[in-house]
Structures are given as C-alpha cells and as structure tokens.
Amino acid sequence: MDREIEVDRDACERTPDAIRTALQRRPEWLQYFEQDWLGAAADRVVDKWFPFACACATPGYLDQVEQMAERLAEGDTEGMVFRDAEGNAYDAENHPIDVAPVTV
C-alpha cells in the first residue's frame, strides 16, 4: 500500500471563509457547515469544522480515504493497517501486527 497521507493541520486557515473554500471539495459537508453557521456560535462552528476543512485542503488525503473506502467495499484489505484508540496496529481480521508507530 502507498504511504499513508496525514491530514495537514496547516493546510487551511481557521477562519469561516477558508473553511468554506476548503469544504467545496465535499459539498455535503459545506451544506452542513452552513447550517451549523446559521444556528450556532461562530467559534464553536469553526472549531467543529476546522478538522474537516484541513482534510479537504490536504493534497491527496480525501482521494486516499475514498480509495480505501472503495477497496473495503470490494473486500480488498490486503496491506491495510487499522489502528485502535491507543495507536496499536491490526490487520483486517483484527490480528495485531508489527508496523511503525504513528507519529503526529
């Protein structure tokens, strides 16, 4: 499997306009952002949607996620690594595997 792309938290500014621009990649997310924007405090909406905007603005990240979802739907899990909340790595059959730890 190709190298995993990490979300770049600097790929998007933490402003409503930057988040709107980034979320254009996923129109349904943009629609939910706009709904939240109209009904909640601005700071909370920006905090909630900022990670989604960074995912959209990180080159290749959403393509990778969409490709993984397609592979999973087809039952192709060869080489995929799944991690639990502590970062422990598992294969698709939930067997522990030895791979390099995730660094953030």
Coordinates of C-alpha atoms in Angstrom, one line a residue:
M1 CA 0.0 0.0 0.0
D2 CA 1.2 3.5 -0.7
R3 CA 2.4 5.8 2.1
E4 CA -0.4 7.0 4.3
I5 CA -1.2 10.7 3.9
E6 CA -1.6 12.6 7.2
V7 CA -4.0 15.5 7.5
D8 CA -2.1 18.7 7.4
R9 CA -3.5 20.9 10.1
D10 CA -1.8 23.9 8.4
A11 CA -3.5 23.3 5.1
C12 CA -6.4 25.5 6.0
E13 CA -6.7 28.7 7.9
R14 CA -9.0 28.7 11.0
T15 CA -11.5 31.2 9.5
P16 CA -15.0 30.8 8.2
D17 CA -14.1 31.8 4.7
A18 CA -11.1 29.4 4.5
I19 CA -13.3 26.6 5.8
R20 CA -16.0 27.3 3.3
T21 CA -13.4 27.3 0.5
A22 CA -11.9 24.0 1.6
L23 CA -15.2 22.3 2.1
Q24 CA -16.2 22.9 -1.5
R25 CA -14.4 19.6 -2.1
R26 CA -17.2 18.0 -0.2
P27 CA -20.5 19.9 -1.0
E28 CA -22.5 17.9 1.6
W29 CA -20.0 18.9 4.3
L30 CA -20.2 22.5 3.1
Q31 CA -24.0 22.4 3.4
Y32 CA -23.8 21.1 7.0
F33 CA -21.2 23.8 7.8
E34 CA -23.6 26.4 6.5
Q35 CA -26.5 25.0 8.5
D36 CA -24.3 25.0 11.7
W37 CA -23.1 28.5 10.9
L38 CA -26.7 29.8 10.8
G39 CA -27.7 28.1 14.1
A40 CA -24.7 28.2 16.5
A41 CA -22.0 30.4 17.9
A42 CA -19.3 31.1 15.3
D43 CA -16.4 30.0 17.4
R44 CA -17.9 26.6 18.0
V45 CA -18.8 26.1 14.3
V46 CA -15.2 27.0 13.2
D47 CA -13.7 24.6 15.9
K48 CA -16.1 21.8 14.8
W49 CA -15.5 22.1 11.0
F50 CA -11.8 23.1 11.0
P51 CA -10.5 19.4 11.0
F52 CA -12.9 18.6 8.1
A53 CA -11.6 21.6 6.2
C54 CA -8.0 20.6 6.8
A55 CA -8.8 17.1 5.5
C56 CA -10.3 18.7 2.3
A57 CA -7.3 21.1 1.9
T58 CA -4.6 18.4 2.4
P59 CA -3.5 17.3 -1.1
G60 CA -4.4 13.7 -1.7
Y61 CA -5.9 13.0 1.7
L62 CA -9.6 12.7 0.6
D63 CA -8.5 10.8 -2.5
Q64 CA -6.8 8.3 -0.3
V65 CA -9.8 7.9 2.0
E66 CA -12.2 7.5 -0.9
Q67 CA -9.8 4.8 -2.4
M68 CA -9.7 3.0 0.9
A69 CA -13.5 3.0 1.2
E70 CA -13.8 1.6 -2.3
R71 CA -11.3 -1.1 -1.5
L72 CA -13.1 -2.0 1.7
A73 CA -16.4 -2.2 -0.1
E74 CA -14.9 -4.6 -2.6
G75 CA -13.4 -6.7 0.2
D76 CA -9.8 -5.8 -0.7
T77 CA -8.0 -5.3 2.6
E78 CA -4.5 -6.6 1.7
G79 CA -1.9 -4.4 3.2
M80 CA -4.3 -2.2 5.1
V81 CA -3.4 -1.3 8.7
F82 CA -6.2 -0.4 11.2
R83 CA -5.4 1.3 14.5
D84 CA -7.2 1.4 17.8
A85 CA -7.5 4.5 20.0
E86 CA -4.1 3.8 21.5
G87 CA -2.4 3.5 18.1
N88 CA -2.0 -0.3 18.1
A89 CA -1.9 -1.8 14.6
Y90 CA -4.2 -4.6 13.4
D91 CA -4.9 -6.3 10.1
A92 CA -8.4 -6.6 8.6
E93 CA -9.1 -9.7 10.6
N94 CA -8.3 -7.8 13.8
H95 CA -4.9 -9.6 14.4
P96 CA -2.2 -7.5 16.0
I97 CA 0.6 -6.6 13.5
D98 CA 4.0 -5.1 13.9
V99 CA 4.4 -1.8 12.0
A100 CA 6.0 1.5 12.7
P101 CA 4.1 3.7 15.2
V102 CA 2.1 6.7 14.0
T103 CA 3.8 10.0 14.6
V104 CA 2.0 13.2 14.8

